């Protein structure tokens, strides 16, 4: 029997780059990580200390075929979906 957590992990933590199949798991992770005050990328092992570093780690460690909005950090499986999101939700966001 397949677990419901085995699907694509497109919900990415902007702080440490860890990805989750379900949005509620990401929210729980972010809540517990904020209490600890230390962010570490599970994939690269790097600790990061600035928002720009977080964004760069997310870009380099993002799972294949997941696209993240740079403005609101929503994630999509298809580039067409993030392009549509950007054009309707944000006027000047680059989706590349």
PDB file of C-alpha atoms in Angstrom, residues 9-89:
ATOM      1  CA  UNK A   9       7.334  17.024  -2.825  1.00  0.00           C
ATOM      2  CA  UNK A  10       6.554  20.462  -4.215  1.00  0.00           C
ATOM      3  CA  UNK A  11       6.010  22.307  -0.922  1.00  0.00           C
ATOM      4  CA  UNK A  12       9.502  23.676  -0.252  1.00  0.00           C
ATOM      5  CA  UNK A  13      10.696  25.352   2.940  1.00  0.00           C
ATOM      6  CA  UNK A  14      12.241  28.686   1.932  1.00  0.00           C
ATOM      7  CA  UNK A  15      14.467  28.596   4.992  1.00  0.00           C
ATOM      8  CA  UNK A  16      16.196  25.211   4.644  1.00  0.00           C
ATOM      9  CA  UNK A  17      15.132  23.817   1.231  1.00  0.00           C
ATOM     10  CA  UNK A  18      13.477  20.707   2.683  1.00  0.00           C
ATOM     11  CA  UNK A  19      10.502  19.663   0.587  1.00  0.00           C
ATOM     12  CA  UNK A  20       7.196  18.104   1.594  1.00  0.00           C
ATOM     13  CA  UNK A  21       4.393  16.356  -0.273  1.00  0.00           C
ATOM     14  CA  UNK A  22       1.702  18.079   1.809  1.00  0.00           C
ATOM     15  CA  UNK A  23       1.309  21.755   2.657  1.00  0.00           C
ATOM     16  CA  UNK A  24       0.350  21.010   6.278  1.00  0.00           C
ATOM     17  CA  UNK A  25       3.640  19.119   6.807  1.00  0.00           C
ATOM     18  CA  UNK A  26       5.561  22.140   5.545  1.00  0.00           C
ATOM     19  CA  UNK A  27       3.634  24.403   7.947  1.00  0.00           C
ATOM     20  CA  UNK A  28       4.428  22.119  10.901  1.00  0.00           C
ATOM     21  CA  UNK A  29       8.101  22.011   9.893  1.00  0.00           C
ATOM     22  CA  UNK A  30       8.304  25.811   9.620  1.00  0.00           C
ATOM     23  CA  UNK A  31       6.629  26.273  13.002  1.00  0.00           C
ATOM     24  CA  UNK A  32       9.060  23.938  14.785  1.00  0.00           C
ATOM     25  CA  UNK A  33      12.107  25.330  12.962  1.00  0.00           C
ATOM     26  CA  UNK A  34      11.263  28.899  13.993  1.00  0.00           C
ATOM     27  CA  UNK A  35      11.288  27.814  17.643  1.00  0.00           C
ATOM     28  CA  UNK A  36      14.772  26.360  17.242  1.00  0.00           C
ATOM     29  CA  UNK A  37      16.120  29.527  15.591  1.00  0.00           C
ATOM     30  CA  UNK A  38      18.577  27.594  13.419  1.00  0.00           C
ATOM     31  CA  UNK A  39      17.964  26.791   9.776  1.00  0.00           C
ATOM     32  CA  UNK A  40      19.920  24.075   8.043  1.00  0.00           C
ATOM     33  CA  UNK A  41      19.451  22.718   4.552  1.00  0.00           C
ATOM     34  CA  UNK A  42      18.730  18.983   4.783  1.00  0.00           C
ATOM     35  CA  UNK A  43      19.984  18.394   1.251  1.00  0.00           C
ATOM     36  CA  UNK A  44      23.277  20.318   1.311  1.00  0.00           C
ATOM     37  CA  UNK A  45      23.948  20.475   5.069  1.00  0.00           C
ATOM     38  CA  UNK A  46      24.532  24.228   4.901  1.00  0.00           C
ATOM     39  CA  UNK A  47      23.285  26.581   7.596  1.00  0.00           C
ATOM     40  CA  UNK A  48      21.985  29.853   6.216  1.00  0.00           C
ATOM     41  CA  UNK A  49      21.550  33.234   7.830  1.00  0.00           C
ATOM     42  CA  UNK A  50      19.972  35.602   5.330  1.00  0.00           C
ATOM     43  CA  UNK A  51      16.892  35.683   3.120  1.00  0.00           C
ATOM     44  CA  UNK A  52      19.020  35.858  -0.036  1.00  0.00           C
ATOM     45  CA  UNK A  53      20.964  32.763   1.022  1.00  0.00           C
ATOM     46  CA  UNK A  54      17.677  30.944   1.669  1.00  0.00           C
ATOM     47  CA  UNK A  55      16.417  31.787  -1.810  1.00  0.00           C
ATOM     48  CA  UNK A  56      19.644  30.618  -3.441  1.00  0.00           C
ATOM     49  CA  UNK A  57      19.575  27.310  -1.567  1.00  0.00           C
ATOM     50  CA  UNK A  58      15.970  26.742  -2.578  1.00  0.00           C
ATOM     51  CA  UNK A  59      16.880  27.353  -6.221  1.00  0.00           C
ATOM     52  CA  UNK A  60      19.792  24.914  -6.167  1.00  0.00           C
ATOM     53  CA  UNK A  61      18.069  22.203  -4.118  1.00  0.00           C
ATOM     54  CA  UNK A  62      14.535  22.421  -5.494  1.00  0.00           C
ATOM     55  CA  UNK A  63      13.129  19.065  -6.622  1.00  0.00           C
ATOM     56  CA  UNK A  64      12.786  18.470 -10.366  1.00  0.00           C
ATOM     57  CA  UNK A  65       9.626  19.770 -12.017  1.00  0.00           C
ATOM     58  CA  UNK A  66       8.675  22.053  -9.135  1.00  0.00           C
ATOM     59  CA  UNK A  67       8.355  25.747  -9.764  1.00  0.00           C
ATOM     60  CA  UNK A  68       8.286  28.283  -6.905  1.00  0.00           C
ATOM     61  CA  UNK A  69       6.949  31.822  -7.021  1.00  0.00           C
ATOM     62  CA  UNK A  70       9.729  34.190  -5.947  1.00  0.00           C
ATOM     63  CA  UNK A  71       7.253  36.655  -4.460  1.00  0.00           C
ATOM     64  CA  UNK A  72       4.891  34.518  -2.368  1.00  0.00           C
ATOM     65  CA  UNK A  73       6.743  31.155  -2.444  1.00  0.00           C
ATOM     66  CA  UNK A  74       3.760  29.128  -3.698  1.00  0.00           C
ATOM     67  CA  UNK A  75       4.883  26.049  -5.612  1.00  0.00           C
ATOM     68  CA  UNK A  76       3.534  24.462  -8.779  1.00  0.00           C
ATOM     69  CA  UNK A  77       4.242  21.247 -10.664  1.00  0.00           C
ATOM     70  CA  UNK A  78       3.943  22.869 -14.107  1.00  0.00           C
ATOM     71  CA  UNK A  79       5.609  25.989 -15.465  1.00  0.00           C
ATOM     72  CA  UNK A  80       2.359  27.014 -17.155  1.00  0.00           C
ATOM     73  CA  UNK A  81       0.642  27.077 -13.762  1.00  0.00           C
ATOM     74  CA  UNK A  82       3.236  29.331 -12.157  1.00  0.00           C
ATOM     75  CA  UNK A  83       3.181  31.593 -15.208  1.00  0.00           C
ATOM     76  CA  UNK A  84      -0.584  31.908 -14.890  1.00  0.00           C
ATOM     77  CA  UNK A  85      -0.250  32.528 -11.135  1.00  0.00           C
ATOM     78  CA  UNK A  86       2.378  35.226 -11.671  1.00  0.00           C
ATOM     79  CA  UNK A  87       0.346  37.011 -14.337  1.00  0.00           C
ATOM     80  CA  UNK A  88      -2.832  37.030 -12.246  1.00  0.00           C
ATOM     81  CA  UNK A  89      -1.379  37.511  -8.753  1.00  0.00           C
TER      82      UNK A  89
END
